[in-house]
Short mmCIF file of N, CA and C in Angstrom, two decimals:
data_model
loop_
_atom_site.label_atom_id
_atom_site.label_comp_id
_atom_site.label_asym_id
_atom_site.label_seq_id
_atom_site.Cartn_x
_atom_site.Cartn_y
_atom_site.Cartn_z
N MET A 1 77.55 52.19 203.29
CA MET A 1 76.80 52.65 203.78
C MET A 1 75.54 52.37 203.09
N ALA A 2 74.23 51.97 202.92
CA ALA A 2 72.93 51.73 202.43
C ALA A 2 72.55 52.67 202.05
N ILE A 3 72.23 52.81 200.55
CA ILE A 3 71.70 53.95 199.86
C ILE A 3 70.07 54.10 200.02
N ASN A 4 69.39 55.02 200.46
CA ASN A 4 68.32 55.47 200.72
C ASN A 4 68.07 56.94 199.87
N GLU A 5 66.41 57.00 199.81
CA GLU A 5 66.11 58.09 199.53
C GLU A 5 66.47 59.54 199.93
N ARG A 6 66.43 59.08 201.30
CA ARG A 6 66.95 60.40 201.67
C ARG A 6 68.91 60.89 201.41
N GLU A 7 69.47 59.94 201.25
CA GLU A 7 70.75 60.22 200.86
C GLU A 7 70.94 60.63 199.57
N ILE A 8 70.13 59.59 198.65
CA ILE A 8 70.14 60.20 197.35
C ILE A 8 69.77 61.69 197.17
N ARG A 9 68.64 62.50 197.52
CA ARG A 9 68.17 63.64 197.73
C ARG A 9 69.45 64.60 198.08
N ILE A 10 70.33 63.97 199.26
CA ILE A 10 71.23 64.62 199.55
C ILE A 10 72.47 64.84 198.55
N ARG A 11 72.91 63.45 198.26
CA ARG A 11 74.00 63.67 196.98
C ARG A 11 73.66 64.59 195.92
N PHE A 12 72.39 64.46 195.46
CA PHE A 12 71.77 65.05 194.00
C PHE A 12 71.37 66.56 194.37
N ALA A 13 71.56 66.96 195.44
CA ALA A 13 70.98 68.59 195.53
C ALA A 13 71.68 69.16 194.84
N PRO A 14 71.25 70.67 194.06
CA PRO A 14 72.05 71.21 193.23
C PRO A 14 73.08 72.15 194.57
N PRO A 15 74.21 72.30 193.96
CA PRO A 15 75.10 73.05 194.64
C PRO A 15 74.84 74.85 194.57
N ALA A 16 75.37 75.49 195.93
CA ALA A 16 75.17 76.67 195.97
C ALA A 16 75.69 77.34 195.03
N THR A 17 75.99 78.43 194.49
CA THR A 17 76.15 78.97 193.26
C THR A 17 75.57 80.16 192.69
N ASP A 18 76.23 81.05 191.82
CA ASP A 18 76.03 82.23 191.62
C ASP A 18 74.43 82.52 190.30
N PRO A 19 73.80 83.31 190.88
CA PRO A 19 72.40 83.23 190.19
C PRO A 19 72.41 82.68 188.45
N VAL A 20 73.82 83.28 187.86
CA VAL A 20 73.63 83.04 186.43
C VAL A 20 73.36 81.41 186.23
N ARG A 21 74.37 80.75 187.24
CA ARG A 21 74.55 79.79 186.72
C ARG A 21 73.24 78.41 187.64
N LEU A 22 72.79 79.01 188.16
CA LEU A 22 71.93 78.60 189.36
C LEU A 22 70.78 77.44 188.45
N ALA A 23 70.03 78.24 187.82
CA ALA A 23 69.26 77.40 187.35
C ALA A 23 69.92 76.30 186.35
N ILE A 24 70.92 76.57 185.95
CA ILE A 24 71.23 75.54 184.60
C ILE A 24 71.47 74.43 185.75
N LYS A 25 72.67 74.50 186.63
CA LYS A 25 72.78 73.39 187.83
C LYS A 25 71.67 72.78 188.22
N ALA A 26 70.65 73.58 188.72
CA ALA A 26 69.43 72.94 189.29
C ALA A 26 68.74 71.84 188.43
N ARG A 27 68.35 72.21 187.17
CA ARG A 27 67.96 71.54 186.39
C ARG A 27 68.95 70.22 186.42
N ILE A 28 69.98 70.07 185.87
CA ILE A 28 71.07 68.92 185.70
C ILE A 28 71.06 68.09 187.00
N ALA A 29 71.03 68.86 187.99
CA ALA A 29 70.85 68.02 189.55
C ALA A 29 69.56 67.36 189.71
N GLU A 30 68.42 67.87 189.32
CA GLU A 30 67.22 67.43 189.27
C GLU A 30 66.93 66.19 188.57
N ALA A 31 67.33 66.15 187.40
CA ALA A 31 67.26 65.19 186.07
C ALA A 31 68.11 64.17 186.95
N ALA A 32 69.37 64.05 187.74
CA ALA A 32 70.34 63.22 188.05
C ALA A 32 69.83 62.89 189.15
N GLN A 33 68.90 63.32 190.17
CA GLN A 33 68.15 63.11 191.22
C GLN A 33 67.18 61.98 190.95
N HIS A 34 66.31 62.26 190.09
CA HIS A 34 65.14 61.81 189.43
C HIS A 34 65.96 60.18 188.72
N LEU A 35 66.84 60.15 187.72
CA LEU A 35 67.39 59.12 187.47
C LEU A 35 67.69 57.99 188.56
N ALA A 36 68.66 58.71 189.65
CA ALA A 36 69.19 57.98 190.95
C ALA A 36 67.58 57.49 191.46
N LEU A 37 66.71 57.83 191.82
CA LEU A 37 65.70 57.51 192.46
C LEU A 37 65.18 56.15 191.93
N THR A 38 64.93 56.70 190.36
CA THR A 38 64.47 55.61 189.42
C THR A 38 65.09 54.06 189.75
N ILE A 39 66.58 54.15 189.50
CA ILE A 39 67.34 52.90 190.00
C ILE A 39 67.33 52.69 191.27
N HIS A 40 67.16 53.54 192.07
CA HIS A 40 66.70 52.96 193.41
C HIS A 40 65.77 51.99 193.53
N GLU A 41 64.69 52.81 192.80
CA GLU A 41 63.30 52.00 193.02
C GLU A 41 63.23 50.55 192.01
N LEU A 42 64.01 50.70 191.25
CA LEU A 42 63.84 49.68 190.09
C LEU A 42 64.66 48.31 190.04
N VAL A 43 66.05 48.91 190.60
CA VAL A 43 67.26 47.78 190.78
C VAL A 43 67.56 47.33 192.17
N PRO A 44 67.00 46.17 192.36
CA PRO A 44 67.38 45.35 193.75
C PRO A 44 68.53 45.99 194.22
N GLY A 45 68.74 46.27 195.58
CA GLY A 45 70.12 46.66 196.39
C GLY A 45 71.08 45.90 196.13
N SER A 46 71.66 46.26 195.56
CA SER A 46 72.98 45.12 195.23
C SER A 46 74.22 46.34 194.66
N ARG A 47 75.31 45.30 194.44
CA ARG A 47 76.37 46.08 193.99
C ARG A 47 76.11 46.89 192.87
N GLU A 48 75.55 46.16 191.72
CA GLU A 48 75.02 46.92 190.42
C GLU A 48 74.49 48.49 191.02
N GLU A 49 73.53 48.44 191.77
CA GLU A 49 72.87 49.45 192.21
C GLU A 49 73.81 50.41 192.63
N SER A 50 74.62 50.17 193.77
CA SER A 50 75.62 51.22 194.33
C SER A 50 76.48 51.47 193.05
N GLU A 51 77.19 50.96 192.27
CA GLU A 51 77.70 51.62 191.34
C GLU A 51 76.79 52.19 190.35
N ALA A 52 75.90 52.12 190.11
CA ALA A 52 75.29 52.83 189.01
C ALA A 52 74.76 54.33 189.76
N ILE A 53 74.50 54.02 190.83
CA ILE A 53 74.47 55.61 191.52
C ILE A 53 75.54 56.47 191.64
N THR A 54 76.67 55.28 192.04
CA THR A 54 77.87 56.33 192.20
C THR A 54 78.65 56.68 190.96
N HIS A 55 78.08 56.22 189.68
CA HIS A 55 78.50 56.50 188.58
C HIS A 55 78.03 57.69 187.61
N LEU A 56 76.40 57.58 188.25
CA LEU A 56 75.78 58.86 188.11
C LEU A 56 76.08 60.04 188.62
N GLU A 57 76.33 59.95 190.19
CA GLU A 57 77.09 61.17 191.19
C GLU A 57 77.99 61.51 190.28
N MET A 58 79.13 60.66 189.72
CA MET A 58 80.72 61.52 189.11
C MET A 58 80.10 61.91 188.15
N ALA A 59 79.22 61.62 187.38
CA ALA A 59 78.65 62.37 186.01
C ALA A 59 77.93 63.65 186.25
N THR A 60 77.33 63.70 187.11
CA THR A 60 76.87 64.91 187.47
C THR A 60 77.67 65.81 187.99
N GLY A 61 78.66 65.49 188.68
CA GLY A 61 79.81 66.35 189.38
C GLY A 61 80.69 66.74 188.06
N TRP A 62 80.90 66.36 186.87
CA TRP A 62 81.34 66.44 185.83
C TRP A 62 80.55 67.62 185.33
N ALA A 63 79.13 67.49 184.87
CA ALA A 63 78.85 68.38 184.12
C ALA A 63 78.63 69.59 185.01
N LEU A 64 78.43 69.39 186.76
CA LEU A 64 78.25 70.63 187.28
C LEU A 64 79.60 71.11 187.06
N SER A 65 80.63 70.87 186.91
CA SER A 65 82.03 71.43 186.90
C SER A 65 81.98 72.29 185.38
N GLY A 66 81.61 71.41 184.42
CA GLY A 66 81.65 71.83 183.41
C GLY A 66 80.80 73.39 183.23
N VAL A 67 79.67 73.20 183.76
CA VAL A 67 78.94 74.56 183.63
C VAL A 67 80.02 75.58 184.25
N ASP A 68 80.51 75.46 185.58
CA ASP A 68 81.61 76.39 186.47
C ASP A 68 82.65 76.52 185.39
N ARG A 69 83.02 75.81 184.78
CA ARG A 69 84.36 76.20 183.92
C ARG A 69 84.47 76.62 182.42
N ARG A 70 83.07 76.54 182.16
CA ARG A 70 83.20 76.66 180.60
C ARG A 70 81.61 77.28 180.20
N PHE A 71 80.48 77.53 181.14
CA PHE A 71 79.46 78.53 180.88
C PHE A 71 79.94 79.81 180.63
N ALA A 72 79.23 80.34 179.58
CA ALA A 72 79.38 81.44 179.07
C ALA A 72 77.76 81.99 178.85
N PRO A 73 77.61 83.42 179.52
CA PRO A 73 76.11 83.67 178.98
C PRO A 73 75.68 83.87 177.75
N ARG A 74 74.68 83.90 177.26
CA ARG A 74 74.57 84.39 175.94
C ARG A 74 74.75 85.79 175.58
N GLY A 75 75.26 85.62 174.24
CA GLY A 75 75.83 86.95 173.50
C GLY A 75 76.94 86.92 173.96
N THR A 76 77.85 86.46 174.87
CA THR A 76 79.17 86.33 175.09
C THR A 76 79.54 85.25 174.75
N ARG A 77 81.07 85.14 174.62
CA ARG A 77 81.92 83.62 174.09
C ARG A 77 82.77 83.50 174.63
N GLU A 78 83.54 82.53 175.05
CA GLU A 78 84.97 82.35 175.59
C GLU A 78 86.09 83.08 174.84
N PRO A 79 87.07 83.36 175.09
CA PRO A 79 88.11 83.69 174.54
C PRO A 79 88.61 82.40 173.86
N GLN A 80 89.24 82.47 173.02
CA GLN A 80 89.81 81.19 172.01
C GLN A 80 91.12 81.10 172.42
N PRO A 81 91.94 80.26 172.05
CA PRO A 81 93.24 80.12 172.23
C PRO A 81 94.34 81.10 171.44
N GLY A 82 94.86 81.94 172.46
CA GLY A 82 95.56 83.04 171.49
C GLY A 82 95.16 84.70 171.30
N GLU A 83 93.65 84.33 172.15
CA GLU A 83 93.67 85.96 172.07
C GLU A 83 93.60 86.40 173.53
N ALA A 84 93.56 87.61 173.59
CA ALA A 84 93.36 88.20 174.76
C ALA A 84 92.50 87.56 175.77
N GLY A 85 92.84 87.62 177.19
CA GLY A 85 92.25 87.31 178.48
C GLY A 85 92.20 85.70 178.58
N ASP A 86 93.13 85.16 177.46
CA ASP A 86 93.01 83.40 177.78
C ASP A 86 94.64 83.02 178.95
N GLY A 87 95.25 84.41 179.22
CA GLY A 87 96.62 83.92 179.61
C GLY A 87 97.79 83.42 178.88
N ALA A 88 97.36 83.25 177.90
CA ALA A 88 98.59 82.55 176.83
C ALA A 88 98.87 83.61 175.99
N ALA A 89 99.92 83.99 175.83
CA ALA A 89 100.76 84.87 174.86
C ALA A 89 100.36 84.51 173.44
N PRO A 90 99.93 85.85 172.65
CA PRO A 90 99.65 85.67 171.26
C PRO A 90 100.71 84.67 170.38
N GLY A 91 99.93 83.79 169.77
CA GLY A 91 100.43 82.91 168.78
C GLY A 91 101.09 81.98 169.43
N SER A 92 101.02 81.54 170.68
CA SER A 92 101.54 80.37 171.72
C SER A 92 100.55 79.19 171.39
N PRO A 93 101.14 77.92 171.35
CA PRO A 93 100.22 76.92 171.23
C PRO A 93 99.17 76.72 172.44
#
């Protein structure tokens, strides 16, 4: 499918999420969308343009997943390995 501005906006729209993470994910999605639109504007329609946008989409997905999996609100922190709450037995590797 040929890429166009509408398709880029759909692909890089921020996903629905809880209010705490929404602002962070929206910033990431907005920055990725801006870069994708810039690539679309400046790189002639080609395999290279398509690959650049595809890889940007993949990187954005990983970043959004990182927010979902690793984000801890300010003033809190994630349990470290061996601490209560991480599912591992104390002292286990």
